[in-house]
Each structure stands twice: as structure tokens, then as C-alpha cells.
Short mmCIF file of C-alpha atoms and ligand atoms in Angstrom, two decimals:
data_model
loop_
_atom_site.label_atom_id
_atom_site.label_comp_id
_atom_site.label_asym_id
_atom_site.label_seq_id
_atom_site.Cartn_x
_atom_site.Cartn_y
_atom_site.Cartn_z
CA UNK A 1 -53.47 94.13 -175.54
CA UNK A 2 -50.65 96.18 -177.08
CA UNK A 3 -51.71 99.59 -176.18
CA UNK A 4 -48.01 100.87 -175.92
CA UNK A 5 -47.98 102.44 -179.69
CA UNK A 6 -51.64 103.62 -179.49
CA UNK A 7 -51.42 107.64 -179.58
CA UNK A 8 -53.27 109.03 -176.08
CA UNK A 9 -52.26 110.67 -172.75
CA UNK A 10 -50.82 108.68 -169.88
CA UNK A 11 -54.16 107.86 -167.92
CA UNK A 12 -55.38 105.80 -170.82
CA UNK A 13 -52.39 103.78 -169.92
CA UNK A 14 -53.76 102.66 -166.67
CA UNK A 15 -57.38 101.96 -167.84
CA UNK A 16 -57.67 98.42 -165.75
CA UNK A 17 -59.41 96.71 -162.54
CA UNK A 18 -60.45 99.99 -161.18
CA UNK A 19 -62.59 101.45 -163.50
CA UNK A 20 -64.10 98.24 -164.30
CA UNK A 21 -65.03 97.86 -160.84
CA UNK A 22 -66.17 101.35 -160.91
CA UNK A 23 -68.73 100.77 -163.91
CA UNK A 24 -69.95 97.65 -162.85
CA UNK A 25 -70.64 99.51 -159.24
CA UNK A 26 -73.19 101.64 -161.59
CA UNK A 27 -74.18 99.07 -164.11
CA UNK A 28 -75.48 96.49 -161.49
CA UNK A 29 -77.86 99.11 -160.30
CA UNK A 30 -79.12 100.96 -163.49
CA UNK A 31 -78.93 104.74 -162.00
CA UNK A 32 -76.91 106.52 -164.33
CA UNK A 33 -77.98 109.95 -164.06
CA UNK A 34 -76.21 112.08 -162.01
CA UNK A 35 -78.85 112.95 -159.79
CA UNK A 36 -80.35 110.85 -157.22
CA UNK A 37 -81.65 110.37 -153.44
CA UNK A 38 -79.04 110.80 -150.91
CA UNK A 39 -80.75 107.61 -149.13
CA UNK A 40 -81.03 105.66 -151.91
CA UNK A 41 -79.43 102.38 -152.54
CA UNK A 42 -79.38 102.15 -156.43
CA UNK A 43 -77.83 105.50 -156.14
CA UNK A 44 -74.06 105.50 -156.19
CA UNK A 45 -73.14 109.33 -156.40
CA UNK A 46 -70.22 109.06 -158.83
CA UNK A 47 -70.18 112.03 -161.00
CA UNK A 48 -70.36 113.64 -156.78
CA UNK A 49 -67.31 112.07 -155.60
CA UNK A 50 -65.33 112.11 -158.69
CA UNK A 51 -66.01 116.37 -157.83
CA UNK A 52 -65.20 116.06 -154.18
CA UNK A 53 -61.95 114.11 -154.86
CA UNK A 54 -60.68 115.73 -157.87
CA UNK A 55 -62.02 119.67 -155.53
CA UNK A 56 -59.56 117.90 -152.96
CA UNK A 57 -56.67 116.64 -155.03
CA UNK A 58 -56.85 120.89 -155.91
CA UNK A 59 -57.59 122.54 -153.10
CA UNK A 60 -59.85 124.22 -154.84
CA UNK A 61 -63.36 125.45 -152.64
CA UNK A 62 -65.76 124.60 -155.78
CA UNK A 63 -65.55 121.25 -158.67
CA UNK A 64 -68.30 121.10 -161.44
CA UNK A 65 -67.89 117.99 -163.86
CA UNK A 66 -68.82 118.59 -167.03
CA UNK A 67 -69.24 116.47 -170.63
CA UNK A 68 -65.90 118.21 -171.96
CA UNK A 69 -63.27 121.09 -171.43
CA UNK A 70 -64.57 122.68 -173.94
CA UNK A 71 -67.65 123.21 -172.52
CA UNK A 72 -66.29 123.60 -169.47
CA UNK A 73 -64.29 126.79 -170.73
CA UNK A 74 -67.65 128.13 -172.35
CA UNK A 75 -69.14 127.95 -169.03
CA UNK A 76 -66.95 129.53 -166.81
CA UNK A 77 -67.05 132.66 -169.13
CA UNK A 78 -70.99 132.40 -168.88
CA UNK A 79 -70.68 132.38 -165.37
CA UNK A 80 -68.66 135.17 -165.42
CA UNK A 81 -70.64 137.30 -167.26
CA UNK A 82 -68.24 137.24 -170.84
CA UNK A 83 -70.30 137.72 -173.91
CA UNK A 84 -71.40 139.91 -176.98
CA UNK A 85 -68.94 143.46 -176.72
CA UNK A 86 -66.11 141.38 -174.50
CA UNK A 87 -62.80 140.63 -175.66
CA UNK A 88 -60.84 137.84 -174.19
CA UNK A 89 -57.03 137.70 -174.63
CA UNK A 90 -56.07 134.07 -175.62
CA UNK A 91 -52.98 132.76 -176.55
CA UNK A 92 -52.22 131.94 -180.59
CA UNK A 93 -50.68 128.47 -179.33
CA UNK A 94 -53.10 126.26 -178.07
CA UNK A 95 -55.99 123.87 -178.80
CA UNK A 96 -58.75 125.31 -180.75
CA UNK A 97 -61.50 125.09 -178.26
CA UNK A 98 -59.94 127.65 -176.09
CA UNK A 99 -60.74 130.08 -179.19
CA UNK A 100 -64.06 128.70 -180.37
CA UNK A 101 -65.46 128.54 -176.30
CA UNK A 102 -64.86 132.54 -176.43
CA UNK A 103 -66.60 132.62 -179.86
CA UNK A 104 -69.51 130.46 -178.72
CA UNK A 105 -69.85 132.88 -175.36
CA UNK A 106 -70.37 134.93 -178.53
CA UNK A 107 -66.73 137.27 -177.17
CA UNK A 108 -63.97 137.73 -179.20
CA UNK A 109 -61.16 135.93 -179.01
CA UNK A 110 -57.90 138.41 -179.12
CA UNK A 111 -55.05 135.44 -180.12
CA UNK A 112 -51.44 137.09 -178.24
CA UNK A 113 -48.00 135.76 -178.26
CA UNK A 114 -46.03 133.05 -176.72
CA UNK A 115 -42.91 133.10 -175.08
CA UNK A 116 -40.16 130.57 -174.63
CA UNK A 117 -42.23 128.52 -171.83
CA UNK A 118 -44.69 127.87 -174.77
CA UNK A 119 -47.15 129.52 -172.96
CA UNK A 120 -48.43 133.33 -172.85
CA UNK A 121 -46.55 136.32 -173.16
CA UNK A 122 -47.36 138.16 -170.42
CA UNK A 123 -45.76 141.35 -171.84
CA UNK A 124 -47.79 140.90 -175.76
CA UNK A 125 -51.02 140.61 -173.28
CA UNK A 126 -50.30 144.26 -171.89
CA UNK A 127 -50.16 145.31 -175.52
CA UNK A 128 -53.67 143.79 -176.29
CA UNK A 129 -55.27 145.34 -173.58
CA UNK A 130 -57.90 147.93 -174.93
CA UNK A 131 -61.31 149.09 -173.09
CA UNK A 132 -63.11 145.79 -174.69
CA UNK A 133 -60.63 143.44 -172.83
CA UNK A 134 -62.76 141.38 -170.00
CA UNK A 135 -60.52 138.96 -169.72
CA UNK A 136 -57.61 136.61 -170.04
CA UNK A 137 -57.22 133.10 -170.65
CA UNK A 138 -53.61 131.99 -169.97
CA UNK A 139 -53.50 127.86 -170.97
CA UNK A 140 -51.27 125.82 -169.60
CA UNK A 141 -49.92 123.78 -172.77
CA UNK A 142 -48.14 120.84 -173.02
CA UNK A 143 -48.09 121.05 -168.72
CA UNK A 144 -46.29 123.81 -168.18
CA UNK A 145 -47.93 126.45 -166.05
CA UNK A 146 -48.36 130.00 -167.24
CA UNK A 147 -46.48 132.33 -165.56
CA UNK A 148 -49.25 133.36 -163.26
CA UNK A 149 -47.72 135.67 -161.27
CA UNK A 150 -47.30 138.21 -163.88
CA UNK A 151 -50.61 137.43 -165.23
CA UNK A 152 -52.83 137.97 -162.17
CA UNK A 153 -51.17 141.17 -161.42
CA UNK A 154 -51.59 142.38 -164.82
CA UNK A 155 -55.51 141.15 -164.51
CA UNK A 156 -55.53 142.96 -160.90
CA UNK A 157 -54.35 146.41 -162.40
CA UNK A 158 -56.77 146.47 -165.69
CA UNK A 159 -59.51 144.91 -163.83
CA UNK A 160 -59.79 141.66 -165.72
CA UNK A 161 -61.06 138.57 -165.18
CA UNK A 162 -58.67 135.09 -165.57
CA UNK A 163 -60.20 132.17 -166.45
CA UNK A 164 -57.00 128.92 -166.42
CA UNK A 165 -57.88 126.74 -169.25
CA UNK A 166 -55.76 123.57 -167.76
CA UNK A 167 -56.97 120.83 -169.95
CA UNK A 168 -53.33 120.13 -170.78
CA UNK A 169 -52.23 120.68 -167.21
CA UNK A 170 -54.25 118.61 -164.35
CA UNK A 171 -52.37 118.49 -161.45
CA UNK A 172 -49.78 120.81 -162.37
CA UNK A 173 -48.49 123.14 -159.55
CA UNK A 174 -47.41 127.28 -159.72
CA UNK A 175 -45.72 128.14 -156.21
CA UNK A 176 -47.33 125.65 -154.47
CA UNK A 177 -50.96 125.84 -155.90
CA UNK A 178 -52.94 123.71 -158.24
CA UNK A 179 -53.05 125.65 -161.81
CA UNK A 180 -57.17 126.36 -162.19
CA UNK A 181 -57.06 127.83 -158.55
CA UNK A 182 -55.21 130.87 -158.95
CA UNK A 183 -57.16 132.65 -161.47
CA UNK A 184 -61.74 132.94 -161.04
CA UNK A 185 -62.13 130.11 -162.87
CA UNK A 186 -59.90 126.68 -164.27
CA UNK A 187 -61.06 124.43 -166.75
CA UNK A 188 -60.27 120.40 -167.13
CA UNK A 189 -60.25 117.94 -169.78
CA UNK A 190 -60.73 114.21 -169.63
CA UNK A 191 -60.41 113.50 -173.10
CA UNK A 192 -58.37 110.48 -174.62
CA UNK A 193 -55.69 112.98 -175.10
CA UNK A 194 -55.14 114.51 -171.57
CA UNK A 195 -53.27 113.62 -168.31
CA UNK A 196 -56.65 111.15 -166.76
CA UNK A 197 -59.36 110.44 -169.18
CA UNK A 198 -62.65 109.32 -169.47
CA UNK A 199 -62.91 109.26 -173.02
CA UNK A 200 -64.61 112.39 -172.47
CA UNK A 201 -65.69 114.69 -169.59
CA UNK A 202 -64.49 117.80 -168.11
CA UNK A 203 -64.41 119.99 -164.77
CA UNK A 204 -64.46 123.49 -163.81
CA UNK A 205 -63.30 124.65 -160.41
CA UNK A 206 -63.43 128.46 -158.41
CA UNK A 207 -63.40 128.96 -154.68
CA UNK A 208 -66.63 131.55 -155.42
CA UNK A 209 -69.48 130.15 -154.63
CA UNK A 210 -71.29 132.64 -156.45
CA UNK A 211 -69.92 131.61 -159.50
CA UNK A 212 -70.17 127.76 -158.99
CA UNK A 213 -73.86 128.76 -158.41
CA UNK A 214 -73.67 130.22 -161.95
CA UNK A 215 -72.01 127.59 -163.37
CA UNK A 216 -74.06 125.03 -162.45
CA UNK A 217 -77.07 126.44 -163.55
CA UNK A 218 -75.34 127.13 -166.98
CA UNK A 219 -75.26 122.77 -167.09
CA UNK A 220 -78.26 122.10 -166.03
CA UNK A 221 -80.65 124.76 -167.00
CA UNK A 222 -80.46 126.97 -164.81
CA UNK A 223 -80.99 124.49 -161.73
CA UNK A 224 -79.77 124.77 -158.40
CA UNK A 225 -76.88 122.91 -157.16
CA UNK A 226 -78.98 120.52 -155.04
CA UNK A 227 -81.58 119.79 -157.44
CA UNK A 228 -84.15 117.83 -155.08
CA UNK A 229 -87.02 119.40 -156.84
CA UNK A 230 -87.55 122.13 -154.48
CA UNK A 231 -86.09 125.12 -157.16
CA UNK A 232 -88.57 125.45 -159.32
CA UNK A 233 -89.13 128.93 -159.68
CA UNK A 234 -86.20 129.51 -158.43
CA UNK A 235 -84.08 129.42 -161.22
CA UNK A 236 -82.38 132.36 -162.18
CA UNK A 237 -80.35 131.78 -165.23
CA UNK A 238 -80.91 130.29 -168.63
CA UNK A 239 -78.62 127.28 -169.45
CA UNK A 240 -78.27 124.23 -170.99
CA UNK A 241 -77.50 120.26 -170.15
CA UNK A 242 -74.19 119.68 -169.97
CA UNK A 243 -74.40 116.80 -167.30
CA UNK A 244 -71.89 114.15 -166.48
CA UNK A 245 -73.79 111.07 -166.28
CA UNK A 246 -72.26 108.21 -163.64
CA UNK A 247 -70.75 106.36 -166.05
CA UNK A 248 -68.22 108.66 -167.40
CA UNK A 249 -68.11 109.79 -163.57
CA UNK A 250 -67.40 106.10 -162.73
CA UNK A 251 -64.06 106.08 -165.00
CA UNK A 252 -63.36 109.71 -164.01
CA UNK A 253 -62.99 108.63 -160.62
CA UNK A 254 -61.21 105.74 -160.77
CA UNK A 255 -58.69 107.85 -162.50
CA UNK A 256 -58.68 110.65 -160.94
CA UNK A 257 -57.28 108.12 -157.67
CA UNK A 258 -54.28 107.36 -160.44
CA UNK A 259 -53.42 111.11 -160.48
CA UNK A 260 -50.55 111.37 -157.90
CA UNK A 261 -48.98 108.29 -159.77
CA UNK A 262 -49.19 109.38 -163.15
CA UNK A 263 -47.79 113.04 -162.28
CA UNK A 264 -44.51 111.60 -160.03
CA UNK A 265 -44.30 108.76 -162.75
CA UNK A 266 -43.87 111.64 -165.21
CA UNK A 267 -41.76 113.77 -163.53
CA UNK A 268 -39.23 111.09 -162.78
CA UNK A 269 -39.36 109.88 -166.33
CA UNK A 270 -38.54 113.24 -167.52
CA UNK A 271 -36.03 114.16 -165.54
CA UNK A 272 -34.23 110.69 -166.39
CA UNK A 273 -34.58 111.63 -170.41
CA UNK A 274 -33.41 115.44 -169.27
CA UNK A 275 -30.85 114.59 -167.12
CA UNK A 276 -29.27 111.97 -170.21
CA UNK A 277 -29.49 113.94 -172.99
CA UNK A 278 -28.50 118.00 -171.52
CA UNK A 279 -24.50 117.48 -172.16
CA UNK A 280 -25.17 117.48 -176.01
CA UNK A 281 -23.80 120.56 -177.48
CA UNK A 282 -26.50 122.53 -178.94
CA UNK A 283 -30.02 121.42 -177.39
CA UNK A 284 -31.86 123.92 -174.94
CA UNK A 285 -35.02 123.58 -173.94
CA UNK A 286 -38.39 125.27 -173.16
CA UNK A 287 -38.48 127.53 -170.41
CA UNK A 288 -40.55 125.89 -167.39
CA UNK A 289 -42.26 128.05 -164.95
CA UNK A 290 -42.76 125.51 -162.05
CA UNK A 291 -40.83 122.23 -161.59
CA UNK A 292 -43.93 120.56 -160.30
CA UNK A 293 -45.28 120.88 -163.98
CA UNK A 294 -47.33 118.08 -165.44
CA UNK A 295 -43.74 116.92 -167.62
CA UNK A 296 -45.82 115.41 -170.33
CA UNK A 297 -43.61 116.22 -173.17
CA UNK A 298 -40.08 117.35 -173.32
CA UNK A 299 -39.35 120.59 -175.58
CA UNK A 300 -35.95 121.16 -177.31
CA UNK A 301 -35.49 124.20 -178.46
CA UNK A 302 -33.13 124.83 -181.78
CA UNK A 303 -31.24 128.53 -182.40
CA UNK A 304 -32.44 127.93 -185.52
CA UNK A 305 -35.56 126.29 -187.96
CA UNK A 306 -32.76 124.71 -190.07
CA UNK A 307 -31.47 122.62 -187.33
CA UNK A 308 -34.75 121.83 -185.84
CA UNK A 309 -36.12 120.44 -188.90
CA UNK A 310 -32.84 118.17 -189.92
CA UNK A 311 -32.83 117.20 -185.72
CA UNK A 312 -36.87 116.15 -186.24
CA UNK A 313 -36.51 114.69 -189.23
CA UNK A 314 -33.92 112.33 -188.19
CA UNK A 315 -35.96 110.91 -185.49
CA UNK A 316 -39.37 110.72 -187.01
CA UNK A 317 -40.82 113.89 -186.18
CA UNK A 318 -41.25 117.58 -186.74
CA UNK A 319 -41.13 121.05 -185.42
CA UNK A 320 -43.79 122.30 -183.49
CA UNK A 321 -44.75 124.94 -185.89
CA UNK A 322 -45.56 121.86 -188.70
CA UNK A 323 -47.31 119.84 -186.40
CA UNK A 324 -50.83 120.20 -186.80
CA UNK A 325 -54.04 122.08 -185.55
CA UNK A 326 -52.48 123.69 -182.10
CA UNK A 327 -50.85 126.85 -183.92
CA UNK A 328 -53.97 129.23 -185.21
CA UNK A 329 -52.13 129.14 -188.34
CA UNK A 330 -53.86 125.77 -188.99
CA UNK A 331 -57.01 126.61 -187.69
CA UNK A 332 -58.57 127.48 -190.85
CA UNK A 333 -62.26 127.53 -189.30
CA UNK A 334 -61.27 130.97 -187.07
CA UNK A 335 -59.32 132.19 -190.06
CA UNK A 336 -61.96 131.85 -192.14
CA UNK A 337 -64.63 132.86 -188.90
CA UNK A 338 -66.64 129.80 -190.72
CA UNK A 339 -69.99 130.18 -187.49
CA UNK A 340 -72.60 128.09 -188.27
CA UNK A 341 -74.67 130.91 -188.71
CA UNK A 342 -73.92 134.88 -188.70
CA UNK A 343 -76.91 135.71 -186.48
CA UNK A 344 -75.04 137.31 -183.18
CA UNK A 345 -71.65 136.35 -185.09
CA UNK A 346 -69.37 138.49 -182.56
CA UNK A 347 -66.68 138.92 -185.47
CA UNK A 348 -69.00 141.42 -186.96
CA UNK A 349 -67.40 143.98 -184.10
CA UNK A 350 -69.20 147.17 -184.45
CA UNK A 351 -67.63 148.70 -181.36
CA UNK A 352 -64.30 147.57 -182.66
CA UNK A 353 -64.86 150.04 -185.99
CA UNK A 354 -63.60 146.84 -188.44
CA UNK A 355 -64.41 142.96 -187.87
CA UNK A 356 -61.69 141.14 -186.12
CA UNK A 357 -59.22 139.62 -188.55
CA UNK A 358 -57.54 136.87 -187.72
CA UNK A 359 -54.65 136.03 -190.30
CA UNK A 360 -51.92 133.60 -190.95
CA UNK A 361 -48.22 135.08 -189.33
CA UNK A 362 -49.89 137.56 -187.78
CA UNK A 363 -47.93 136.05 -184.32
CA UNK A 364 -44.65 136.20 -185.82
CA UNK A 365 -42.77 135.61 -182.30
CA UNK A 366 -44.93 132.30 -182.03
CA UNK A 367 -43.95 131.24 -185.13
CA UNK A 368 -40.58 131.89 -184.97
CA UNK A 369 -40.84 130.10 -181.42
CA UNK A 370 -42.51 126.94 -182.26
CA UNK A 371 -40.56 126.51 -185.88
CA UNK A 372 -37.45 125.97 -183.66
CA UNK A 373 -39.16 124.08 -181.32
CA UNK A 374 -38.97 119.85 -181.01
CA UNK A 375 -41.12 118.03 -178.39
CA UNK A 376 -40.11 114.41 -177.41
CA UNK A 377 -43.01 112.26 -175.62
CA UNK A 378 -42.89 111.77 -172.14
CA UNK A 379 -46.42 110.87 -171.48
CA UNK A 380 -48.20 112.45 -173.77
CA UNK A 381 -48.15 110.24 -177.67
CA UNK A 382 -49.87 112.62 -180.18
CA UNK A 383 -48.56 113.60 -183.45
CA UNK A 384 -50.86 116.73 -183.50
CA UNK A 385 -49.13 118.49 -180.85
CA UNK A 386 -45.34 117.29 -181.86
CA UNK A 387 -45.09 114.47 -180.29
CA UNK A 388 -45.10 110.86 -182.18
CA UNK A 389 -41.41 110.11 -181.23
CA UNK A 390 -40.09 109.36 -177.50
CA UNK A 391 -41.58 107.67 -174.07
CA UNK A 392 -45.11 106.54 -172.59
CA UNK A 393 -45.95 106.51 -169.03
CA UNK A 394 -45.15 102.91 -168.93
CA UNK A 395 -41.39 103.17 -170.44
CA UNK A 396 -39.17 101.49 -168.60
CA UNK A 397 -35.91 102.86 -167.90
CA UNK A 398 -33.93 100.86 -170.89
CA UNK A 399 -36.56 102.51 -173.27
CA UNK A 400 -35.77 105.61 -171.83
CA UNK A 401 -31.93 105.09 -172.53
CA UNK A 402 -32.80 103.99 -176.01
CA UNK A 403 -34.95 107.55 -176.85
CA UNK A 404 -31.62 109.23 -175.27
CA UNK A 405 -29.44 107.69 -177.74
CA UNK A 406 -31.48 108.32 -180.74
CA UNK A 407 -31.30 111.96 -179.72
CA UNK A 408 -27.81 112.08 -178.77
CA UNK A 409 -27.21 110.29 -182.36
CA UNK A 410 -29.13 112.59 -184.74
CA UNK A 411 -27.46 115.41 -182.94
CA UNK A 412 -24.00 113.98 -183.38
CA UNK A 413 -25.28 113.43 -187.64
CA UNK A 414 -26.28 117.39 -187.74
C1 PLP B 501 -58.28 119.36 -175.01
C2 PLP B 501 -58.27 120.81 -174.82
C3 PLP B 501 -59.45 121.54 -174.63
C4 PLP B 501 -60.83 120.95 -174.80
O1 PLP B 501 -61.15 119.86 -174.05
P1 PLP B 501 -62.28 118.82 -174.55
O2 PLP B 501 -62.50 117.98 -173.34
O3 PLP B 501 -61.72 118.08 -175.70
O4 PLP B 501 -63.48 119.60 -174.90
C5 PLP B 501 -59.36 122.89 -174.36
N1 PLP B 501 -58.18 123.50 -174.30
C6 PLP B 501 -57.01 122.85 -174.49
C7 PLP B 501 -55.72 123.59 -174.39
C8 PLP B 501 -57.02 121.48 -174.78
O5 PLP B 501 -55.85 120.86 -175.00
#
């Protein structure tokens, strides 16, 4: 099976034995909800200990699996209260669903800047701040952990709340904690795309109980987190179904088991490729706020858009601005606020005096940023964010020597 050029993050790498064994563990029995009796045979509590291991890989006090990140983002602001007359400070860089899970809470998503770590600005999110401001949502892209200092103690002064959207970033570390544990909430992809996947799935994780309590009844309307039966009548919040069932759990445990692996595999990888190609007059690179990042993809950063785009072009790839649906620029369904329907639509902003407008350039720091910006591969194959050309978790180190001299020879052509 040649599954070396096939685009995906590193965990889909090491699909093998283990998750087979996994499924078939559920499959021979037929229980593939993720409910069951604690004393029951056929019942073989995946979905449970994919939560207690992933909760423990963290350190985090709380883990809810969920059927996406998305959803998983869209939750966590439920739980926390986030709806119609909140605005939630989101960066302009990032995947769409960390916008459209504020928009669905039926908040507004107000898009700030980015800084050189490609996450953030802390200082463009003081500027946003305004009465309507309930909270932050710092994402960790392409790995690299916000800088979370600055952010919690800007959420501490103005009261805000911090919900870590870490769907790019499982596993990643900020001084010595887990990014999704330092702010109330963190939310986890296990798409194709991401660091372990399931094909789909997602988690959330807090250390408040009160909001795990929350949570869960926003994924399983508005059950308890037992759910033996006992709660009805007892059910205090409104949600939906949102469930993991044990198959998807199944996978997401076997892979969640592959996590230490994948992450030092990574990190070696990358600082191999760094460590070969940082003599070569003119590359930089992306500020990184913790060495014990998820080093997914490599970022070399230009002085200027010129050379970035003669640098890409000569090895197959683009600048980050150009490369696809990450930069809001490209998001033409929140340009265009294109809801489904207009009932509740929380664009139409009374309280703000004007509807939000959301318009192309209107981040022109991120712009400049990611038009200078080059991201080479390291675990992470995916054209949309940047990165078509460079390594795969399973590169060996003469691939890794053959990337460096394709760089070092379309910098020496400039
Ligand atoms: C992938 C991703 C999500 C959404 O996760 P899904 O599991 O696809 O719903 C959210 N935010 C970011 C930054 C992502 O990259």
C-alpha cells in the first residue's frame, strides 16, 4: 500500500495491527454505542478509555470525545455560557470551523491578527477588546502553541473566558503543560488531517467539573455523565447528540497509544531538516513559543513576498497567504455571512450599532505575514495549509537530506 504520497497528518501513517485489533475487539461483540453496563461482557468501553487515556496523556481533570473538533469547539462555548450578544476574539489565520463554531453558538466571531509565531497577536487582541468581548480563542496552528502566557493574563484582567482550540496541536506543550489545559476549555480534532486520527472524532477537556457536566449534556441531550437511566428529570440543559460511538473510539484509542511516538518522531525529524538547512543566507523562520511544539510543519519566513514566491515556486509550492481556505480571505462563506437561515443570524448586531463586516485585507499584518511565509512538511502533507512539498512521519533520514538540498538549491538559484 503506497500511502507515502497520500496528503494526511502523521497518525494516518501508523493506521496498522492496533486498530484492527481494536475494531475487531468491538465488532465481535456488536455493542457499538457508547453506553453500556459496567458488568457487561459485550460491552467494551472504548469511546471511555480512549477519554481516560487521552485525560491522562494531558493531565487534564475532565476528557469528553466528541464526533469532531468542530463540534467540540461549539460545545465548550455552550458550556460556557457564549451565545447571542457575545463576542469572541478569534484569530484571522486558522481553519474555518473555529469561526463558524462561534457563529453556530450564534456569537460573533471578532477575526484579530497574527504575529510571527503564526498564531495570535496578543497585543491586536487588547485592541479588540470592547464590553461585548466574552471571550478568546487563541488556536494553536500548524503546532505551535499560542503564547499563553500573555493571553491568560490579558483574559484574567478583562474578565474573559479562553477556550484553546488545539485541533492542530495534540500533545503540544507551553511551559510544561498540555495546550487545552491552560485556558477553561481545549478542543481536539481527529480528523484525517490532524496529529492522530480517526477519520473523524474530537475531544474537549477542562479540569471544571461544572463545565464537563455542561458539556456533556450539550452531546447527549442534556444527560448526565453516567447515563444509567436514573436522570430522567434530571436534566438540566437542552442539547443535542454528538456521541462518539465505539468504533471511532476503537481507532481513537489505538492511536491515541501512538501519540508519544508520533510527537518525538516529529520533533527529531524537524530538528534534523532545521538543523541542515539554517546556514543558508537568507531563510528565518516562524517564531516558536515552546520547543515541545507538535513540529508538524516547518515555516520559513522571507523579508519579502518576492522572494517567497520565486523560493515556493521552485520547489513545488506556495506562500502561505496563496494556499487555500486557512486565511479568512478565502473564506468566502463568513465574508459573505452566507447562514443557512437569518432567523437568530448574530451578524445582524443590534448592540453593535452596524452588522459585523468581515472583509478581504482587513488583517493587513496577517497578510503581510503569511505572503512571506513558506511551510515545508514535516508531518503534516496538505496543500491547503502550505504544505505539499517536504517530509512524512515515516521519512527516513536520506529523504530528509534530499528535502534539505532542494531547499538549499532553490535558495542558491534566487
Ligand atoms: C481541523 C480543525 C478544526 C475542526 O476539526 P474537525 O474535527 O474537522 O471538526 C477546528 N479548528 C482548527 C484550527 C482545525 O485545524
Amino acid at each position: 500500500m503506497d500511502i507515502i504520497n497520500k496528503m494526511s497528518g502523521p497518525g494516518r501513517y501508523l493506521i496498522g495491527e492496533e486498530e484492527k485489533q481494536e475494531i475487531l475487539d468491538v465488532l465481535d461483540t456488536g455493542h457499538l454505542f457508547r453506553f453500556g453496563g459496567e458488568s457487561d461482557p459485550q460491552y467494551k468501553h472504548k469511546v471511555v478509555s480512549f477519554e481516560d487515556e487521552l485525560k491522562a496523556h494531558l493531565g487534564s481533570e475532565h476528557c469528553l470525545a466528541l464526533t469532531g473538533g468542530s463540534v467540540g469547539l461549539l460545545t465548550s462555548l455552550a458550556a460556557l455560557g457564549i451565545g447571542p450578544g457575545d463576542d469572541v476574539i478569534v484569530p484571522g489565520y486558522t481553519f474555518v470551523a473555529s469561526i463558524s463554531a462561534i457563529i453556530w453558538a450564534r456569537a460573533v466571531p471578532i477575526l484579530a491578527e497574527i504575529d510571527e509565531s503564526l498564531t495570535i497577536d496578543p497585543d491586536d487582541i487588547e485592541k479588540k477588546i470592547t464590553d461585548r468581548t466574552k471571550a478568546i480563542m487563541p488556536v494553536h496552528m500548524l503546532g505551535n502553541p499560542c503564547d499563553m502566557d500573555r493571553i491568560m493574563s490579558i483574559a484574567r484582567k478583562h474578565n474573559l473566558h479562553v477556550v484553546e482550540d488545539c485541533a492542530q496541536a495534540l500533545g503540544a506543550s507551553y511551559r510544561g503543560r498540555k495546550v487545552g489545559t491552560i485556558g477553561d476549555m481545549g478542543a481536539y480534532s481527529l480528523n484525517h488531517m490532524k496529529v492522530i486520527s480517526a477519520g473523524d472524532g474530537g475531544a474537549i477537556t477542562t479540569n471544571d467539573y461544572d463545565l464537563y457536566h455542561r458539556a456533556f449534556g450539550v452531546h447527549d441531550q442534556g444527560h448526565l455523565p453516567s447515563r444509567y437511566g436514573e436522570e430522567i428529570g434530571k436534566r438540566g440543559i437542552i442539547g443535542l447528540n454528538l456521541r462518539m460511538n465505539e468504533l471511532t473510539g476503537a481507532v481513537a484509542l489505538a492511536q491515541v497509544r501512538k501519540l508519544d511516538y508520533i510527537l518525538s518522531t516529529l520533533r527529531r525529524n524537524k530538528k534534523l531538516l532545521k538543523d541542515m538547512i539554517s546556514d543558508i543566507l537568507g531563510i528565518g523562520f516562524r517564531r516558536i513559543n515552546d520547543e515541545e511544539e507538535c513540529a508538524t510543519l516547518l515555516t520559513i519566513m522571507f523579508d519579502d513576498k518576492k522572494i517567497a514566491d520565486k523560493f515556493a515556486s521552485k520547489i513545488g509550492s506556495g506562500n502561505m497567504y496563496d494556499s487555500g481556505w486557512h486565511v479568512y480571505n478565502h473564506m468566502e462563506q463568513i465574508l459573505n455571512k452566507k447562514m443557512p437561515t437569518n432567523v437568530g443570524c448574530p451578524f445582524e448586531c443590534k448592540e453593535h450599532g452596524k452588522d459585523v463586516e468581515y472583509a478581504p485585507h482587513m488583517l493587513p499584518q496577517t497578510d503581510d505575514i503569511l505572503s512571506r511565509s513558506v511551510s515545508i512538511s514535516i508531518g503534516v502533507v496538505d496543500k491547503g495549509l502550505g504544505s505539499a512539498f517536504g517530509i512524512n512521519l515515516l521519512s527516513d533520514e536520506a529523504e530528509i537530506e534530499a528535502v534539505a538540498a532542494t531547499i538549499r538549491k532553490a535558495m542558491q538559484e534566487l
